[in-house]
Amino acid sequence: AAALASALLTECFGLASGLTGYARRGLVDWEVAGLFLVSSVPTALVGALSARYVTSSPAVLQVLYATLMLGLASYLLLAPRPEDIAKDAAEGEC
């Protein structure tokens, strides 16, 4: 649990640094950022509240993590490639 907390804290500093750099250059789509914020904050709160239950059994945490990683891998393998999406969009404009 302590390792997860320290990793998340480190990630917050990395995110803040990256966001600041991109925002100064005007490269942040604030509408999309707002959508991510609306979904990520409640999810983070649920995660924080459920952390004590998940960390009580390392096996539960391992299964949950493995399930999330398999789901992400499946999405990345099965989702349309960006090139295909752009090609379909270009064909639709004609």
GROMACS .gro file of N, CA, C and O in nm, residues 14-73:
model
  240
   14GLY      N    1   0.471   1.453  -1.171
   14GLY     CA    2   0.498   1.440  -1.314
   14GLY      C    3   0.385   1.498  -1.397
   14GLY      O    4   0.408   1.567  -1.497
   15LEU      N    5   0.262   1.470  -1.357
   15LEU     CA    6   0.146   1.523  -1.427
   15LEU      C    7   0.143   1.675  -1.421
   15LEU      O    8   0.121   1.742  -1.522
   16ALA      N    9   0.166   1.730  -1.303
   16ALA     CA   10   0.163   1.875  -1.287
   16ALA      C   11   0.271   1.942  -1.372
   16ALA      O   12   0.248   2.045  -1.435
   17SER      N   13   0.388   1.882  -1.376
   17SER     CA   14   0.497   1.937  -1.455
   17SER      C   15   0.463   1.934  -1.604
   17SER      O   16   0.482   2.034  -1.675
   18GLY      N   17   0.413   1.822  -1.651
   18GLY     CA   18   0.377   1.811  -1.792
   18GLY      C   19   0.264   1.904  -1.830
   18GLY      O   20   0.267   1.970  -1.934
   19LEU      N   21   0.163   1.910  -1.745
   19LEU     CA   22   0.048   1.996  -1.772
   19LEU      C   23   0.089   2.142  -1.779
   19LEU      O   24   0.046   2.216  -1.868
   20THR      N   25   0.175   2.184  -1.688
   20THR     CA   26   0.221   2.323  -1.688
   20THR      C   27   0.292   2.357  -1.818
   20THR      O   28   0.266   2.462  -1.878
   21GLY      N   29   0.381   2.269  -1.862
   21GLY     CA   30   0.454   2.294  -1.986
   21GLY      C   31   0.362   2.302  -2.107
   21GLY      O   32   0.375   2.392  -2.190
   22TYR      N   33   0.270   2.207  -2.117
   22TYR     CA   34   0.177   2.207  -2.230
   22TYR      C   35   0.080   2.325  -2.224
   22TYR      O   36   0.047   2.385  -2.326
   23ALA      N   37   0.035   2.360  -2.105
   23ALA     CA   38  -0.059   2.472  -2.091
   23ALA      C   39   0.007   2.604  -2.130
   23ALA      O   40  -0.056   2.689  -2.195
   24ARG      N   41   0.133   2.623  -2.092
   24ARG     CA   42   0.203   2.747  -2.129
   24ARG      C   43   0.217   2.761  -2.280
   24ARG      O   44   0.223   2.872  -2.331
   25ARG      N   45   0.224   2.649  -2.349
   25ARG     CA   46   0.236   2.653  -2.495
   25ARG      C   47   0.099   2.659  -2.564
   25ARG      O   48   0.091   2.662  -2.686
   26GLY      N   49  -0.008   2.654  -2.486
   26GLY     CA   50  -0.143   2.657  -2.543
   26GLY      C   51  -0.183   2.527  -2.610
   26GLY      O   52  -0.266   2.527  -2.700
   27LEU      N   53  -0.126   2.415  -2.565
   27LEU     CA   54  -0.150   2.286  -2.628
   27LEU      C   55  -0.251   2.200  -2.554
   27LEU      O   56  -0.266   2.083  -2.587
   28VAL      N   57  -0.317   2.256  -2.455
   28VAL     CA   58  -0.414   2.178  -2.377
   28VAL      C   59  -0.555   2.208  -2.428
   28VAL      O   60  -0.596   2.325  -2.436
   29ASP      N   61  -0.628   2.105  -2.463
   29ASP     CA   62  -0.768   2.118  -2.499
   29ASP      C   63  -0.846   2.114  -2.367
   29ASP      O   64  -0.871   2.008  -2.311
   30TRP      N   65  -0.883   2.230  -2.317
   30TRP     CA   66  -0.942   2.239  -2.184
   30TRP      C   67  -1.078   2.171  -2.176
   30TRP      O   68  -1.120   2.125  -2.069
   31GLU      N   69  -1.150   2.163  -2.286
   31GLU     CA   70  -1.279   2.093  -2.286
   31GLU      C   71  -1.258   1.945  -2.258
   31GLU      O   72  -1.327   1.885  -2.175
   32VAL      N   73  -1.162   1.885  -2.326
   32VAL     CA   74  -1.131   1.744  -2.304
   32VAL      C   75  -1.074   1.724  -2.164
   32VAL      O   76  -1.107   1.627  -2.094
   33ALA      N   77  -0.988   1.816  -2.120
   33ALA     CA   78  -0.931   1.807  -1.986
   33ALA      C   79  -1.042   1.810  -1.880
   33ALA      O   80  -1.036   1.737  -1.780
   34GLY      N   81  -1.143   1.891  -1.903
   34GLY     CA   82  -1.256   1.897  -1.810
   34GLY      C   83  -1.332   1.766  -1.804
   34GLY      O   84  -1.373   1.722  -1.697
   35LEU      N   85  -1.350   1.702  -1.920
   35LEU     CA   86  -1.418   1.572  -1.922
   35LEU      C   87  -1.338   1.467  -1.844
   35LEU      O   88  -1.395   1.387  -1.770
   36PHE      N   89  -1.206   1.468  -1.861
   36PHE     CA   90  -1.123   1.376  -1.785
   36PHE      C   91  -1.132   1.405  -1.635
   36PHE      O   92  -1.136   1.314  -1.553
   37LEU      N   93  -1.134   1.532  -1.601
   37LEU     CA   94  -1.143   1.571  -1.461
   37LEU      C   95  -1.273   1.523  -1.398
   37LEU      O   96  -1.274   1.469  -1.287
   38VAL      N   97  -1.383   1.539  -1.471
   38VAL     CA   98  -1.514   1.499  -1.420
   38VAL      C   99  -1.520   1.349  -1.394
   38VAL      O  100  -1.585   1.303  -1.300
   39SER      N  101  -1.451   1.271  -1.476
   39SER     CA  102  -1.454   1.126  -1.455
   39SER      C  103  -1.346   1.077  -1.361
   39SER      O  104  -1.365   0.980  -1.288
   40SER      N  105  -1.232   1.143  -1.359
   40SER     CA  106  -1.121   1.091  -1.278
   40SER      C  107  -1.131   1.126  -1.130
   40SER      O  108  -1.089   1.046  -1.045
   41VAL      N  109  -1.185   1.239  -1.096
   41VAL     CA  110  -1.194   1.277  -0.954
   41VAL      C  111  -1.286   1.182  -0.876
   41VAL      O  112  -1.245   1.128  -0.773
   42PRO      N  113  -1.408   1.154  -0.924
   42PRO     CA  114  -1.491   1.058  -0.851
   42PRO      C  115  -1.427   0.918  -0.846
   42PRO      O  116  -1.436   0.849  -0.743
   43THR      N  117  -1.363   0.878  -0.954
   43THR     CA  118  -1.297   0.748  -0.956
   43THR      C  119  -1.184   0.742  -0.854
   43THR      O  120  -1.166   0.642  -0.785
   44ALA      N  121  -1.108   0.849  -0.843
   44ALA     CA  122  -1.000   0.856  -0.745
   44ALA      C  123  -1.055   0.850  -0.603
   44ALA      O  124  -0.997   0.785  -0.515
   45LEU      N  125  -1.167   0.917  -0.579
   45LEU     CA  126  -1.227   0.914  -0.446
   45LEU      C  127  -1.275   0.773  -0.411
   45LEU      O  128  -1.254   0.726  -0.298
   46VAL      N  129  -1.339   0.706  -0.505
   46VAL     CA  130  -1.383   0.568  -0.481
   46VAL      C  131  -1.262   0.479  -0.455
   46VAL      O  132  -1.262   0.395  -0.365
   47GLY      N  133  -1.155   0.499  -0.532
   47GLY     CA  134  -1.033   0.422  -0.510
   47GLY      C  135  -0.972   0.446  -0.375
   47GLY      O  136  -0.927   0.353  -0.307
   48ALA      N  137  -0.970   0.572  -0.332
   48ALA     CA  138  -0.913   0.604  -0.201
   48ALA      C  139  -0.996   0.543  -0.089
   48ALA      O  140  -0.941   0.491   0.009
   49LEU      N  141  -1.127   0.546  -0.103
   49LEU     CA  142  -1.213   0.490   0.001
   49LEU      C  143  -1.207   0.338   0.005
   49LEU      O  144  -1.221   0.277   0.110
   50SER      N  145  -1.188   0.276  -0.111
   50SER     CA  146  -1.184   0.130  -0.115
   50SER      C  147  -1.044   0.073  -0.094
   50SER      O  148  -1.027  -0.048  -0.085
   51ALA      N  149  -0.944   0.159  -0.082
   51ALA     CA  150  -0.806   0.112  -0.069
   51ALA      C  151  -0.785   0.025   0.053
   51ALA      O  152  -0.713  -0.075   0.048
   52ARG      N  153  -0.847   0.059   0.163
   52ARG     CA  154  -0.826  -0.020   0.285
   52ARG      C  155  -0.880  -0.163   0.269
   52ARG      O  156  -0.828  -0.256   0.326
   53TYR      N  157  -0.985  -0.180   0.189
   53TYR     CA  158  -1.039  -0.314   0.169
   53TYR      C  159  -0.953  -0.395   0.073
   53TYR      O  160  -0.935  -0.515   0.091
   54VAL      N  161  -0.902  -0.329  -0.029
   54VAL     CA  162  -0.821  -0.398  -0.129
   54VAL      C  163  -0.684  -0.435  -0.072
   54VAL      O  164  -0.633  -0.543  -0.098
   55THR      N  165  -0.625  -0.347   0.005
   55THR     CA  166  -0.491  -0.372   0.058
   55THR      C  167  -0.490  -0.469   0.175
   55THR      O  168  -0.384  -0.515   0.215
   56SER      N  169  -0.607  -0.501   0.229
   56SER     CA  170  -0.610  -0.597   0.340
   56SER      C  171  -0.571  -0.737   0.293
   56SER      O  172  -0.526  -0.818   0.371
   57SER      N  173  -0.586  -0.763   0.165
   57SER     CA  174  -0.549  -0.891   0.108
   57SER      C  175  -0.468  -0.866  -0.020
   57SER      O  176  -0.524  -0.821  -0.120
   58PRO      N  177  -0.338  -0.895  -0.018
   58PRO     CA  178  -0.257  -0.871  -0.138
   58PRO      C  179  -0.309  -0.948  -0.261
   58PRO      O  180  -0.295  -0.900  -0.373
   59ALA      N  181  -0.370  -1.062  -0.240
   59ALA     CA  182  -0.423  -1.139  -0.353
   59ALA      C  183  -0.532  -1.062  -0.426
   59ALA      O  184  -0.540  -1.065  -0.549
   60VAL      N  185  -0.616  -0.992  -0.353
   60VAL     CA  186  -0.724  -0.913  -0.414
   60VAL      C  187  -0.663  -0.803  -0.499
   60VAL      O  188  -0.706  -0.779  -0.613
   61LEU      N  189  -0.562  -0.736  -0.448
   61LEU     CA  190  -0.495  -0.630  -0.521
   61LEU      C  191  -0.430  -0.684  -0.648
   61LEU      O  192  -0.439  -0.624  -0.755
   62GLN      N  193  -0.367  -0.799  -0.638
   62GLN     CA  194  -0.302  -0.860  -0.755
   62GLN      C  195  -0.404  -0.897  -0.862
   62GLN      O  196  -0.383  -0.873  -0.981
   63VAL      N  197  -0.515  -0.956  -0.821
   63VAL     CA  198  -0.618  -0.995  -0.918
   63VAL      C  199  -0.679  -0.871  -0.982
   63VAL      O  200  -0.702  -0.867  -1.104
   64LEU      N  201  -0.705  -0.769  -0.903
   64LEU     CA  202  -0.763  -0.646  -0.956
   64LEU      C  203  -0.668  -0.581  -1.056
   64LEU      O  204  -0.708  -0.541  -1.165
   65TYR      N  205  -0.541  -0.574  -1.020
   65TYR     CA  206  -0.442  -0.514  -1.109
   65TYR      C  207  -0.428  -0.595  -1.239
   65TYR      O  208  -0.425  -0.539  -1.348
   66ALA      N  209  -0.422  -0.726  -1.226
   66ALA     CA  210  -0.410  -0.812  -1.345
   66ALA      C  211  -0.532  -0.796  -1.435
   66ALA      O  212  -0.519  -0.789  -1.558
   67THR      N  213  -0.650  -0.788  -1.376
   67THR     CA  214  -0.773  -0.771  -1.454
   67THR      C  215  -0.771  -0.638  -1.529
   67THR      O  216  -0.806  -0.632  -1.648
   68LEU      N  217  -0.729  -0.532  -1.461
   68LEU     CA  218  -0.722  -0.402  -1.527
   68LEU      C  219  -0.620  -0.402  -1.640
   68LEU      O  220  -0.646  -0.348  -1.749
   69MET      N  221  -0.506  -0.463  -1.620
   69MET     CA  222  -0.403  -0.468  -1.724
   69MET      C  223  -0.447  -0.552  -1.844
   69MET      O  224  -0.422  -0.516  -1.959
   70LEU      N  225  -0.515  -0.663  -1.818
   70LEU     CA  226  -0.567  -0.745  -1.929
   70LEU      C  227  -0.675  -0.670  -2.006
   70LEU      O  228  -0.682  -0.679  -2.129
   71GLY      N  229  -0.758  -0.598  -1.935
   71GLY     CA  230  -0.860  -0.517  -2.001
   71GLY      C  231  -0.798  -0.408  -2.088
   71GLY      O  232  -0.841  -0.385  -2.202
   72LEU      N  233  -0.697  -0.341  -2.036
   72LEU     CA  234  -0.629  -0.238  -2.113
   72LEU      C  235  -0.560  -0.298  -2.235
   72LEU      O  236  -0.568  -0.244  -2.346
   73ALA      N  237  -0.492  -0.411  -2.217
   73ALA     CA  238  -0.425  -0.477  -2.329
   73ALA      C  239  -0.526  -0.518  -2.436
   73ALA      O  240  -0.501  -0.500  -2.556
   0.00000   0.00000   0.00000
